[in-house]
Coordinates of C-alpha atoms in Angstrom, one line a residue:
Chain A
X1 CA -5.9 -27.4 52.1
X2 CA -2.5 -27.2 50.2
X3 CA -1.3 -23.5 49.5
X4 CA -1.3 -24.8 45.6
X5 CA -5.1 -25.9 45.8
X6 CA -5.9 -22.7 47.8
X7 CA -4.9 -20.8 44.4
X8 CA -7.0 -23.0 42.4
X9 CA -10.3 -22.6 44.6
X10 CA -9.7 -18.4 45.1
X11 CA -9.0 -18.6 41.0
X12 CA -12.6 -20.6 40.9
X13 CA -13.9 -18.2 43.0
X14 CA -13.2 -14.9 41.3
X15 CA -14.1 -16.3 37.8
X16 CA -17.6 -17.0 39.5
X17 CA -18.1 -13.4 40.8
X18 CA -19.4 -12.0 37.6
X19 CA -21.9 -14.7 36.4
X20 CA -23.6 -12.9 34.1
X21 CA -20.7 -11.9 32.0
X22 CA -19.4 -15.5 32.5
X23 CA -22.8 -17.0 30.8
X24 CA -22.8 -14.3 28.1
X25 CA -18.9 -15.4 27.4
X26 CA -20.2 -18.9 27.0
X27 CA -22.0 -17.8 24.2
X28 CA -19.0 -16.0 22.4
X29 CA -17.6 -19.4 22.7
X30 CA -20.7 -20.7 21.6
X31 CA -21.6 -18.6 18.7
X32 CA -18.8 -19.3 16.0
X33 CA -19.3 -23.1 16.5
X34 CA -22.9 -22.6 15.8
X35 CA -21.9 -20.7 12.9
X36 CA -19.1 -23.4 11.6
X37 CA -21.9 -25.6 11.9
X38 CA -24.0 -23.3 9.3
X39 CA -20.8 -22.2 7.3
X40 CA -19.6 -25.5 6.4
X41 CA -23.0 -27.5 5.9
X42 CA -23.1 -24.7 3.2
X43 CA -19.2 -25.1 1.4
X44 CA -20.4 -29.0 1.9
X45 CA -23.4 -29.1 0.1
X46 CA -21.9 -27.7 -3.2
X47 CA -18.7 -30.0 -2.5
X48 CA -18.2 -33.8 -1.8
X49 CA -15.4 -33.4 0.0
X50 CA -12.5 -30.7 1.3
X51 CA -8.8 -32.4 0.7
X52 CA -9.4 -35.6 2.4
X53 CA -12.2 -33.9 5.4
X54 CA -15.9 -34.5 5.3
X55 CA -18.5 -32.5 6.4
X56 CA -18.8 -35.0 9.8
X57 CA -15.0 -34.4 10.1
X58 CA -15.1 -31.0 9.7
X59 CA -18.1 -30.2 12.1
X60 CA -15.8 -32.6 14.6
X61 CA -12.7 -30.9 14.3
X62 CA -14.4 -27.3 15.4
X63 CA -15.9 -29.2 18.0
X64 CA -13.4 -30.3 19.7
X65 CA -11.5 -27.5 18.8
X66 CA -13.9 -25.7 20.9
X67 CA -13.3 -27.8 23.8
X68 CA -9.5 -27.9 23.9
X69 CA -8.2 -24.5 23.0
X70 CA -8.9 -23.0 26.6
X71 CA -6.3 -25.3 27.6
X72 CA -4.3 -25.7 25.2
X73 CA -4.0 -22.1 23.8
X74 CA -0.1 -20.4 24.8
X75 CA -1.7 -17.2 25.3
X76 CA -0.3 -14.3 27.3
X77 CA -1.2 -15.0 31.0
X78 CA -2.5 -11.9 32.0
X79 CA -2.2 -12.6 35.8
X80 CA 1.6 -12.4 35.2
X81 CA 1.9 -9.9 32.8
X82 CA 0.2 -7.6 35.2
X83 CA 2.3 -8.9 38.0
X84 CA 5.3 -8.1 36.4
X85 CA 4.0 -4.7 35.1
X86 CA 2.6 -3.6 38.1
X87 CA 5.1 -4.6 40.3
X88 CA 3.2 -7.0 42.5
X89 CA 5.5 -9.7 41.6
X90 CA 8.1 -8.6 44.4
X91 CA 5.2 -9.7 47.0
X92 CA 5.0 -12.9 44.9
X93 CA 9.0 -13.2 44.8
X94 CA 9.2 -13.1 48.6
X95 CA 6.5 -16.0 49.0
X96 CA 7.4 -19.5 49.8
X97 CA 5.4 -20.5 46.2
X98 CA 6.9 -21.6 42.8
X99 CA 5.9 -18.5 40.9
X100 CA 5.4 -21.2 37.7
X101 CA 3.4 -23.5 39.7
X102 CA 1.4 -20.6 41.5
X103 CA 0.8 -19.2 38.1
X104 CA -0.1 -23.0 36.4
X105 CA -2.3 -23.0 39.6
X106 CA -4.5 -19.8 39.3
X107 CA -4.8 -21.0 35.6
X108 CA -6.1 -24.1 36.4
X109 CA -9.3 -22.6 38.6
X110 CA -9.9 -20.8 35.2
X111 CA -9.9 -23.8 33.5
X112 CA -11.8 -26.0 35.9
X113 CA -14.7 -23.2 35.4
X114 CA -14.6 -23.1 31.5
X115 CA -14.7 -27.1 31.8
X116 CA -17.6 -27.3 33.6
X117 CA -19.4 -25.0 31.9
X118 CA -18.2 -25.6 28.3
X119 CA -19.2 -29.4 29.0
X120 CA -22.9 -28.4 29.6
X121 CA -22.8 -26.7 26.3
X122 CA -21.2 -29.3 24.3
X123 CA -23.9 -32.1 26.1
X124 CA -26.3 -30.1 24.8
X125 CA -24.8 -29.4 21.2
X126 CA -23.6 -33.3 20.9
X127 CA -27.3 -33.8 21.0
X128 CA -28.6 -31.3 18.8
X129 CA -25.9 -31.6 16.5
X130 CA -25.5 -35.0 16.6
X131 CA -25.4 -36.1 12.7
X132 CA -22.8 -33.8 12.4
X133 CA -20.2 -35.5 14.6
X134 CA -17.8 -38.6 14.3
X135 CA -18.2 -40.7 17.0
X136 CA -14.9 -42.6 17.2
X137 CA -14.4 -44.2 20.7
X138 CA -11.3 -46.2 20.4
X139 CA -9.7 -43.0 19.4
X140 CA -11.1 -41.6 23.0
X141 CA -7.3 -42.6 24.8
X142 CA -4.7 -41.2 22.3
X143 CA -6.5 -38.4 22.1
X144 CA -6.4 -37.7 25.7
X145 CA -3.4 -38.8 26.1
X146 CA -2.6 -36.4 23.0
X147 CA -4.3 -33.6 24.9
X148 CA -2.2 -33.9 28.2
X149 CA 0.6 -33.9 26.0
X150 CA -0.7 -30.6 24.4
X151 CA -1.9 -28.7 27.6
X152 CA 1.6 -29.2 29.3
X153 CA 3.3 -28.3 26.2
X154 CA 0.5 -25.2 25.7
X155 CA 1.2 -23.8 29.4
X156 CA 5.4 -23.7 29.1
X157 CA 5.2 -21.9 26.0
X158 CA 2.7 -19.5 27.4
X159 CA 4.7 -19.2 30.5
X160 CA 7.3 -18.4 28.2
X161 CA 5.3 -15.4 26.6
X162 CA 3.9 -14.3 29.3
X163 CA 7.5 -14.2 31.4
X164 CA 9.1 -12.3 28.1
X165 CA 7.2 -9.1 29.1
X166 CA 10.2 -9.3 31.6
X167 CA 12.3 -8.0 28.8
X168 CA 9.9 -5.4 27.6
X169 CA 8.1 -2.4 28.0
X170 CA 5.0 -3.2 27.0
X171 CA 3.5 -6.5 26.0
X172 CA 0.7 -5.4 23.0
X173 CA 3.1 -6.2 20.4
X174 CA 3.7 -9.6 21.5
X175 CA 0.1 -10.2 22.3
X176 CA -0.4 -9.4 18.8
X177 CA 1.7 -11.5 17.0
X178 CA 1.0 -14.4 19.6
X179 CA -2.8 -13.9 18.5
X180 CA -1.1 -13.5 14.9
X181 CA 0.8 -17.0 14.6
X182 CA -1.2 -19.2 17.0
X183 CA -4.8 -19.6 15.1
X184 CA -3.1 -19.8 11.9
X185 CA -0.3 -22.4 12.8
X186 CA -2.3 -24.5 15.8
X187 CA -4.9 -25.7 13.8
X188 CA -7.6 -22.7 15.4
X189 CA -8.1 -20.8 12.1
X190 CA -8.6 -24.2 10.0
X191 CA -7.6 -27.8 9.6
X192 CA -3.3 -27.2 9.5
X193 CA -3.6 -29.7 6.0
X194 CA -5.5 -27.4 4.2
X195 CA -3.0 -24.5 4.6
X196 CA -1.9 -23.4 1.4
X197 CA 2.2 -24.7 0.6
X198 CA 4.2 -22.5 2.2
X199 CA 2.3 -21.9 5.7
X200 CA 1.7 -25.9 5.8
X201 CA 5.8 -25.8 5.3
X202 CA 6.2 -23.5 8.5
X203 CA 4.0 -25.0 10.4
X204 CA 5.9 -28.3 10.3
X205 CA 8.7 -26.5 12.1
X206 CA 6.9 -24.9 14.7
X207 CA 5.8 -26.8 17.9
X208 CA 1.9 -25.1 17.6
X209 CA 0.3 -28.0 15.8
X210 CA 1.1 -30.3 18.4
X211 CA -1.4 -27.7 20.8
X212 CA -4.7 -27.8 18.9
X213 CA -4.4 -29.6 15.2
X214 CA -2.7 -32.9 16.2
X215 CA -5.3 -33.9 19.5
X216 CA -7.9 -33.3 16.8
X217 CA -6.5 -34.8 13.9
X218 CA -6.0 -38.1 16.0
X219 CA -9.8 -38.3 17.6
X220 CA -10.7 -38.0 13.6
X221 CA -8.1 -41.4 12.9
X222 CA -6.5 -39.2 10.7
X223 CA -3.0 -39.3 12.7
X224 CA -1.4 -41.7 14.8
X225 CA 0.1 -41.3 18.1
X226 CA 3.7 -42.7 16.8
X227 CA 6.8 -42.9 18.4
X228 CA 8.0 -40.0 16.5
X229 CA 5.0 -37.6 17.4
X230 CA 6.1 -38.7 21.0
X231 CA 9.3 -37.8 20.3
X232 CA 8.3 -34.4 18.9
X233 CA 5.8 -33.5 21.9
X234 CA 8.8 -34.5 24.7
X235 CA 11.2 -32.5 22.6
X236 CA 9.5 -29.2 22.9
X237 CA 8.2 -29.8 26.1
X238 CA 11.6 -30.3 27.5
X239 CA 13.1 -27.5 25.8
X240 CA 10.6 -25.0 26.1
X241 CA 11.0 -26.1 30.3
X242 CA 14.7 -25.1 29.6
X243 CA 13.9 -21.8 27.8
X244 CA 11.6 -21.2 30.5
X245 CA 14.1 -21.7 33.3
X246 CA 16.5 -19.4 31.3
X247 CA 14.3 -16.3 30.3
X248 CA 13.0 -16.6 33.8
X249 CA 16.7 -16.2 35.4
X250 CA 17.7 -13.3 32.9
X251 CA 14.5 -11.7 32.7
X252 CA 14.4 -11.4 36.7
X253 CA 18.1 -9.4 36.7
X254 CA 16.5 -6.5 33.9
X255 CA 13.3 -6.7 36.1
X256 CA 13.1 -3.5 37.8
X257 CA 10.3 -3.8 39.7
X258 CA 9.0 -0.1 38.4
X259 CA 5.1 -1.1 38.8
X260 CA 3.0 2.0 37.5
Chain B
X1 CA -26.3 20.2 11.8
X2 CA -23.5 22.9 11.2
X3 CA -22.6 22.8 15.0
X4 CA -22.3 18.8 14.9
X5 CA -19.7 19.5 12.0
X6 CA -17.6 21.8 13.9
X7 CA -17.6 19.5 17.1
X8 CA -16.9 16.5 15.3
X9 CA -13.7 18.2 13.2
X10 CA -12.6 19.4 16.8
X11 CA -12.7 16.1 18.5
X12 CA -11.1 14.6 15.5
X13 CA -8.0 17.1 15.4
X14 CA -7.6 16.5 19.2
X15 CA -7.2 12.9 18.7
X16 CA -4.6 13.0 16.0
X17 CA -2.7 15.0 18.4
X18 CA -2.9 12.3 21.2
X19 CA -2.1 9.5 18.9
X20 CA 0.7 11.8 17.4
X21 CA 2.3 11.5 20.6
X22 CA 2.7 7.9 20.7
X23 CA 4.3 7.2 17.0
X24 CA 5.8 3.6 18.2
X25 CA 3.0 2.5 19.6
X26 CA 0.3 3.9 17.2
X27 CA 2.9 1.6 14.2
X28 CA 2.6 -1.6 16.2
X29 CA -1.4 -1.2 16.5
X30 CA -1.3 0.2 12.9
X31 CA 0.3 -3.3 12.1
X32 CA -1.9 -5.6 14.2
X33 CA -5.3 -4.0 13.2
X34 CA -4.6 -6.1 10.0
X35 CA -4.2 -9.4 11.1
X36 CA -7.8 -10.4 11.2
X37 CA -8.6 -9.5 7.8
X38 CA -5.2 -11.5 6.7
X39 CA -7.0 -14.6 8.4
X40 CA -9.8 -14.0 6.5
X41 CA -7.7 -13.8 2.9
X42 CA -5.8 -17.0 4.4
X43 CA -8.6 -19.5 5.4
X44 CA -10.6 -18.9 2.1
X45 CA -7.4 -19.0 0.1
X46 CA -7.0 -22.1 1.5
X47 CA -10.4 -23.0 1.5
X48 CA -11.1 -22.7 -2.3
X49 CA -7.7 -23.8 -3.1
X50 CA -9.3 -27.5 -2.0
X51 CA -13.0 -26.6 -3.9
X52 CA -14.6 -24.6 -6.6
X53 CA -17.2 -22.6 -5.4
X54 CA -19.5 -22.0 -2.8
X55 CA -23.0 -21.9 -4.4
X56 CA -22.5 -19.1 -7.0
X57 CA -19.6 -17.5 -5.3
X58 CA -15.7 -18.2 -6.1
X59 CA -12.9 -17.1 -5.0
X60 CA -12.8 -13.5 -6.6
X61 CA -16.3 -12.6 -5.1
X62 CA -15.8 -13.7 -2.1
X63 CA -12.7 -11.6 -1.8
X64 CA -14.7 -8.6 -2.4
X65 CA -17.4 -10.0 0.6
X66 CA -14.2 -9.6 2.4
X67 CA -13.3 -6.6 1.3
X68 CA -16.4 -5.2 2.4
X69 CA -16.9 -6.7 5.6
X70 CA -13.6 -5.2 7.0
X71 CA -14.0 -2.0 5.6
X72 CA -17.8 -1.9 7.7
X73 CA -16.2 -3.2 10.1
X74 CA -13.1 -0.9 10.4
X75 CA -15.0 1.9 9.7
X76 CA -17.5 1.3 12.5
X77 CA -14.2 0.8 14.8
X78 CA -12.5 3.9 13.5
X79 CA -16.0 6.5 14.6
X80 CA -18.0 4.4 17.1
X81 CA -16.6 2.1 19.3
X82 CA -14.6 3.6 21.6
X83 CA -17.5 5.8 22.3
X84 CA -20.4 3.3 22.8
X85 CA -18.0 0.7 24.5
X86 CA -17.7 3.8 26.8
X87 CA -21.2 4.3 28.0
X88 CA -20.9 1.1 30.4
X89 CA -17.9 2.4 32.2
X90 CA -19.9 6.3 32.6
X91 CA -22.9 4.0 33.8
X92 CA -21.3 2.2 36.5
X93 CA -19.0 5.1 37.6
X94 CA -21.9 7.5 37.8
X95 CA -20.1 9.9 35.4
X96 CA -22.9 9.8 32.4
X97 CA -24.3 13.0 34.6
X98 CA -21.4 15.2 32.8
X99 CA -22.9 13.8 29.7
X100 CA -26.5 14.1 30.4
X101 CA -25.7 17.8 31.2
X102 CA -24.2 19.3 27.9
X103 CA -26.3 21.5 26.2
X104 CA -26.0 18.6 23.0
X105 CA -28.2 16.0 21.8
X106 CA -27.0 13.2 24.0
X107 CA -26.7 10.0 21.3
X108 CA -24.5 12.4 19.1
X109 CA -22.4 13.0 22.2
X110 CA -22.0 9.7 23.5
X111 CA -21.3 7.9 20.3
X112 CA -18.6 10.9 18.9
X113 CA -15.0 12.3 20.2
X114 CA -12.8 9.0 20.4
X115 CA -11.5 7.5 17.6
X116 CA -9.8 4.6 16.9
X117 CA -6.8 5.2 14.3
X118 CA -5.3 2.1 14.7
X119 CA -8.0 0.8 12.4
X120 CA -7.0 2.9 9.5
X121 CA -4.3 0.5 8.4
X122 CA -7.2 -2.5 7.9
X123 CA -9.2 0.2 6.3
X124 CA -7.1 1.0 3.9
X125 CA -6.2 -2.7 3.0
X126 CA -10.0 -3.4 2.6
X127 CA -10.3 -1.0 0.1
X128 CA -7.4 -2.4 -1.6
X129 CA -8.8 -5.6 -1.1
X130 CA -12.1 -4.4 -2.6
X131 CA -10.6 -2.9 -5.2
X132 CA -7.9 -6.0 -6.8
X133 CA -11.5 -8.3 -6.4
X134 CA -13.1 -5.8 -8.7
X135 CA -10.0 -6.2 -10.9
X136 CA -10.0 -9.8 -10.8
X137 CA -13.9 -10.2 -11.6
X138 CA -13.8 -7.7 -14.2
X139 CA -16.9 -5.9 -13.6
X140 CA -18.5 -3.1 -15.8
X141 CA -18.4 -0.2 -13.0
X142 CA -20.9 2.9 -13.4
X143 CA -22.0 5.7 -11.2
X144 CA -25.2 4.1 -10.4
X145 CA -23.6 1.2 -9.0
X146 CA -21.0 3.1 -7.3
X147 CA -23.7 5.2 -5.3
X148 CA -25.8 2.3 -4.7
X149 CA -22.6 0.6 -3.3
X150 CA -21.8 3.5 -1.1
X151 CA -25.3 3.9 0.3
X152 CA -25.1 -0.1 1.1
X153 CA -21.6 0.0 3.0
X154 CA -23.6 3.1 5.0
X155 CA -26.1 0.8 6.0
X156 CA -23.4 -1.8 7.0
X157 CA -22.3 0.8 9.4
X158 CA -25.2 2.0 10.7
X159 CA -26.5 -1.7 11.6
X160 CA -22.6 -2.4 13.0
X161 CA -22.8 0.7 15.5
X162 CA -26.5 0.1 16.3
X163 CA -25.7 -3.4 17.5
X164 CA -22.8 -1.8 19.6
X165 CA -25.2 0.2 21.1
X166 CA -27.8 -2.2 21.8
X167 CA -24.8 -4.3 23.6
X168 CA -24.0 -0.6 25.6
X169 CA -27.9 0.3 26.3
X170 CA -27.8 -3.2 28.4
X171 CA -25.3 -1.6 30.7
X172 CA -28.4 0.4 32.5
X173 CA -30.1 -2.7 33.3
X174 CA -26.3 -5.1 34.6
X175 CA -23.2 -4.1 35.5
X176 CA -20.5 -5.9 33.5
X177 CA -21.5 -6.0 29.4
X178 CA -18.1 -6.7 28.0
X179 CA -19.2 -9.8 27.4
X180 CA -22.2 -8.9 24.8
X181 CA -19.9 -6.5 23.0
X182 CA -17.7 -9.5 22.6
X183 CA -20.7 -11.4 21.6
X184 CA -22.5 -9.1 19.0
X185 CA -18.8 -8.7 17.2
X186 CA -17.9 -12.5 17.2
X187 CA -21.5 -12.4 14.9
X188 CA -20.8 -9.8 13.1
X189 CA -17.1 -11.1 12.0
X190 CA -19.4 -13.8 9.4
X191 CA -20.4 -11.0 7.4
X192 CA -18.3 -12.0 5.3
X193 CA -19.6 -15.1 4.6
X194 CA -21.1 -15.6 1.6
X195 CA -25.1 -15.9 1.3
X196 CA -25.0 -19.0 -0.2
X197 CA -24.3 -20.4 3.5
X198 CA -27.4 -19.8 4.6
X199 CA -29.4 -22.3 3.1
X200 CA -32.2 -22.4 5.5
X201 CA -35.6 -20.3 5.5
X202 CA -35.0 -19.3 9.1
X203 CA -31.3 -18.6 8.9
X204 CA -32.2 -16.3 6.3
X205 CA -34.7 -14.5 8.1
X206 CA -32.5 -14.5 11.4
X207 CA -29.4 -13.1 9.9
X208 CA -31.6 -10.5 7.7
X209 CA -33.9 -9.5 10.4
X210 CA -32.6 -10.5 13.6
X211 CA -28.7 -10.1 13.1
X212 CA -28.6 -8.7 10.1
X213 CA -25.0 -10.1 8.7
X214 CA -26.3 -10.8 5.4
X215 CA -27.0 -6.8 4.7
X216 CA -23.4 -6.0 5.5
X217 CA -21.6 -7.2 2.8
X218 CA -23.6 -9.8 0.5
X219 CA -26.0 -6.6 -0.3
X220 CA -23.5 -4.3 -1.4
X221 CA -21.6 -7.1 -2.9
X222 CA -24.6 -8.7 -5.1
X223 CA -25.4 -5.0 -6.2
X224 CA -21.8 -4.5 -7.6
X225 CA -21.7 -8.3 -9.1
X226 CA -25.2 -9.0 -10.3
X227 CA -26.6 -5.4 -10.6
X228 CA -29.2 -6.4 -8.8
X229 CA -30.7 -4.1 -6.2
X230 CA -33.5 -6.0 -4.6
X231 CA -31.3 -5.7 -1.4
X232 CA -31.0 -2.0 -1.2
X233 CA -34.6 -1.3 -0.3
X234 CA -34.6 -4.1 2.7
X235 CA -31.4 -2.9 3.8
X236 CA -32.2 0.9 4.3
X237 CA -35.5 0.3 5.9
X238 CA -33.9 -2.6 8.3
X239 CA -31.1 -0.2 9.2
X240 CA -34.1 2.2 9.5
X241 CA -36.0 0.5 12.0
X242 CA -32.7 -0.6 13.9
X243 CA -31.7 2.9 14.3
X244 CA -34.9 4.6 15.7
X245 CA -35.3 1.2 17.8
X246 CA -32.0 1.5 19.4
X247 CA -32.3 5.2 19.9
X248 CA -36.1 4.8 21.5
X249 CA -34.6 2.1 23.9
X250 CA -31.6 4.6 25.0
X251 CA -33.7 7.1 25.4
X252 CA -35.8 4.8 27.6
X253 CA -32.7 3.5 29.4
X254 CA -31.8 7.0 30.2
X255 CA -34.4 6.6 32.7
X256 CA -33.3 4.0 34.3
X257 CA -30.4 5.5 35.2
X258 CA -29.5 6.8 39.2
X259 CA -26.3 8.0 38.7
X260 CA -25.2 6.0 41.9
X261 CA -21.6 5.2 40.6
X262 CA -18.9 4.2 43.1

């Protein structure tokens, strides 16, 4: 077994030891679908439509929403934040491992657990739920192609985060204004459209739609994978690679390794 | 009762010297304690910008429904829950004997002493929220009202902290309950949805009885809009029952306990 697919089964392994927790998390994930489900069947049954989204759409969009953010979300990687705060990451320096792949790697076994799990729930609410979702299987490639796109694109800029605690004391203030600007700018919160003027503005200039709002968007047939959405998804992935490389350089000569 | 009140105002001038201490970093969490309730003025901003109403509630009333859910909420954040989110960790390390010990009734201890000041920042924009959606639905304001609106957001916080407990009280019985907490607040974050949502018989009853999000803030709210009142009774004996259940089952749970730690 390769050192880089040891890291992914130990990761498995470890998110496995607390089942109980692990199920009950499954239902926080669970829970505000059920309740988007209840919410909007209510806003729709006063109103036709909201901006160009039907209820079907709507119900969709949080579905898959659901299913993709794990992957796609930039969040702080805890495993490095508390490598580099506790020091451990001189242990990791010293390994013959790519601390970005080792740390894409123990993400991944994560992953692979919410995956299988989160694909038993959504069997099951596909089924239940069924007249509420847009079935739209010629869409089924450009939006997984959309979505490998996003997750790359989602794990440099959270490597990027995560690595910036380098730089800092302590990382609560960025976790708070990641958590701040994500949901409202990805597409988490609410459709990105239906942002009122000046957030919609922003949001064009930020490379978070492309994680969550634009995968949807194009299973819903309401965007195309175009050349210049291409563009835009290889522009940031290549230069958030670059900031990446950079911040990891300069952040490693103020690290100072204080643990504690 | 005059005991409690002299224990409570010295666990609460402790912690303002703790947090005193840290001045940057009680700003920054002063700051970030508001973000979910500037979600919550964001998506229905944008929300009604696209449609008129939501059964018989606009924009303006819903505002107030989220006024009042993050102040309940906040307010249950800012006396309870670093307390009962506590009672796991003295479970598991063994340490719930110091607490069982104390010549004091042992609910009082156990959900007193910490408090969370971070969440005084989204408190204080909740009632400033509250009170601009007042302003903007013009509403004739008596005493009457007022009290009945103060005993309602009581309830709110009484049901908020007994569910917190519930989640804790499981802790005797598994190891690990971050995970319910986590679950019983995700539900409790669509009290401020309004009522109209519910359209169904049994979500009704679920979300009265069961997880009762509709008394948090669509009670006190449809007392202060529509004067009507018809909530007020439910709510208090709900609250009621929910209490003397949760404190029955800790009681119970106390039991169970073996003090093994490790």
């Amino acid at each position: 077994m390769s050192k880089y697919a040891r890291l992914v089964y130990n990761s498995i392994a470890e998110t496995l030891t607390y089942r109980t927790n692990l199920v009950v998390s499954f239902g926080v994930i669970a829970i505000p679908f059920i309740i988007a489900v209840i919410f909007w069947r209510g806003v729709f049954f006063a109103n036709n439509s909201v901006a160009n989204y039907s209820l079907k759409d709507i119900i969709t969009y949080y579905f898959i929403v659901l299913f993709i953010q794990d992957f796609t979300y930039p969040a702080l990687n805890y495993d490095i934040v508390m490598d580099i705060k506790s020091g451990r990451l001189n242990l990791l320096l010293i390994k013959p491992v790519n601390y970005f792949w080792y740390a894409f790697f123990l993400r991944l076994g994560s992953n692979i657990v919410y995956f299988s799990v989160v694909m038993f729930f959504l069997i099951i609410y596909a089924l239940v739920f069924n007249q509420f979702l847009l079935l739209t299987p010629d869409k089924i490639p450009v939006f997984l192609l959309s979505f490998l796109l996003s997750y790359i694109l989602g794990r440099l800029i959270s490597f990027f985060f995560s690595i910036f605690v380098l730089f800092l004391e302590n990382y609560m203030g960025l976790e708070s204004f990641v958590n701040f600007i994500v949901p409202i700018f990805s597409g988490i919160l609410l459709p990105v459209n239906l942002l009122p003027g000046l957030l919609y503005k922003i949001s064009s200039y930020l490379p978070l739609r492309l994680l969550v709002s634009y995968p949807v968007e194009m299973y819903l047939g309401k965007e195309n994978l175009n050349i210049g959405i291409i563009y835009s998804y290889f522009f940031w992935i290549v230069l958030f690679a670059l900031i990446d490389i950079f911040v990891w350089r300069e952040g490693l000569k103020k690290y100072r390794a204080v643990g504690g | 009762m005059k005991r409690y009140l002299k224990i409570f105002r010295l666990q609460l001038v402790n912690q303002i010297v703790s947090y005193s201490i840290f001045k940057g970093d009680t700003i920054l969490l002063l700051i970030s304690d508001t973000f979910g309730l500037i979600f919550s003025v964001i998506f229905f901003k944008a929300l009604y910008n696209n449609i008129h109403a939501i059964g018989a509630w606009n924009y303006e009333s819903t505002l107030l429904l989220v006024g009042i859910a993050n102040f309940v909420d906040s307010f249950y954040r800012f006396l309870f829950e670093k307390n009962v989110r506590r009672i796991s960790a003295l479970v598991r390390k063994g340490t719930l004997d110091y607490a069982l010990i104390k010549p004091i009734d042992i609910q009082f201890y156990l959900s007193t002493g910490r408090f969370n000041f971070q969440t005084l920042s989204s408190l204080l924009l909740s009632i400033l929220i509250i009170l601009h959606a007042v302003k903007l639905l013009r509403l004739a304001i008596n005493v009457f009202n007022v009290i009945v609106f103060i005993v309602l957001l009581m309830v709110g916080i009484s049901l908020r902290y007994v569910f917190s407990l519930y989640s804790s009280i499981i802790s005797f019985y598994t190891t690990r309950v971050s995970a319910f907490h986590s679950l019983q607040a995700e539900i409790f974050k669509y009290a401020e949805y309004p009522l109209d949502v519910f359209r169904g018989l049994t979500e009704r009853i679920f979300f009265t009885l069961m997880f009762p999000i509709i008394l948090i803030a669509n009670a006190p709210a449809i007392a202060i809009i529509q004067n009507r009142n018809y909530l007020v009774i439910l709510s208090i004996f709900i609250s009621a029952v929910h209490f003397y259940l949760s404190r029955a089952l800790l009681f119970a749970s106390l039991n169970k306990y073996q003090s093994a730690g490790g």
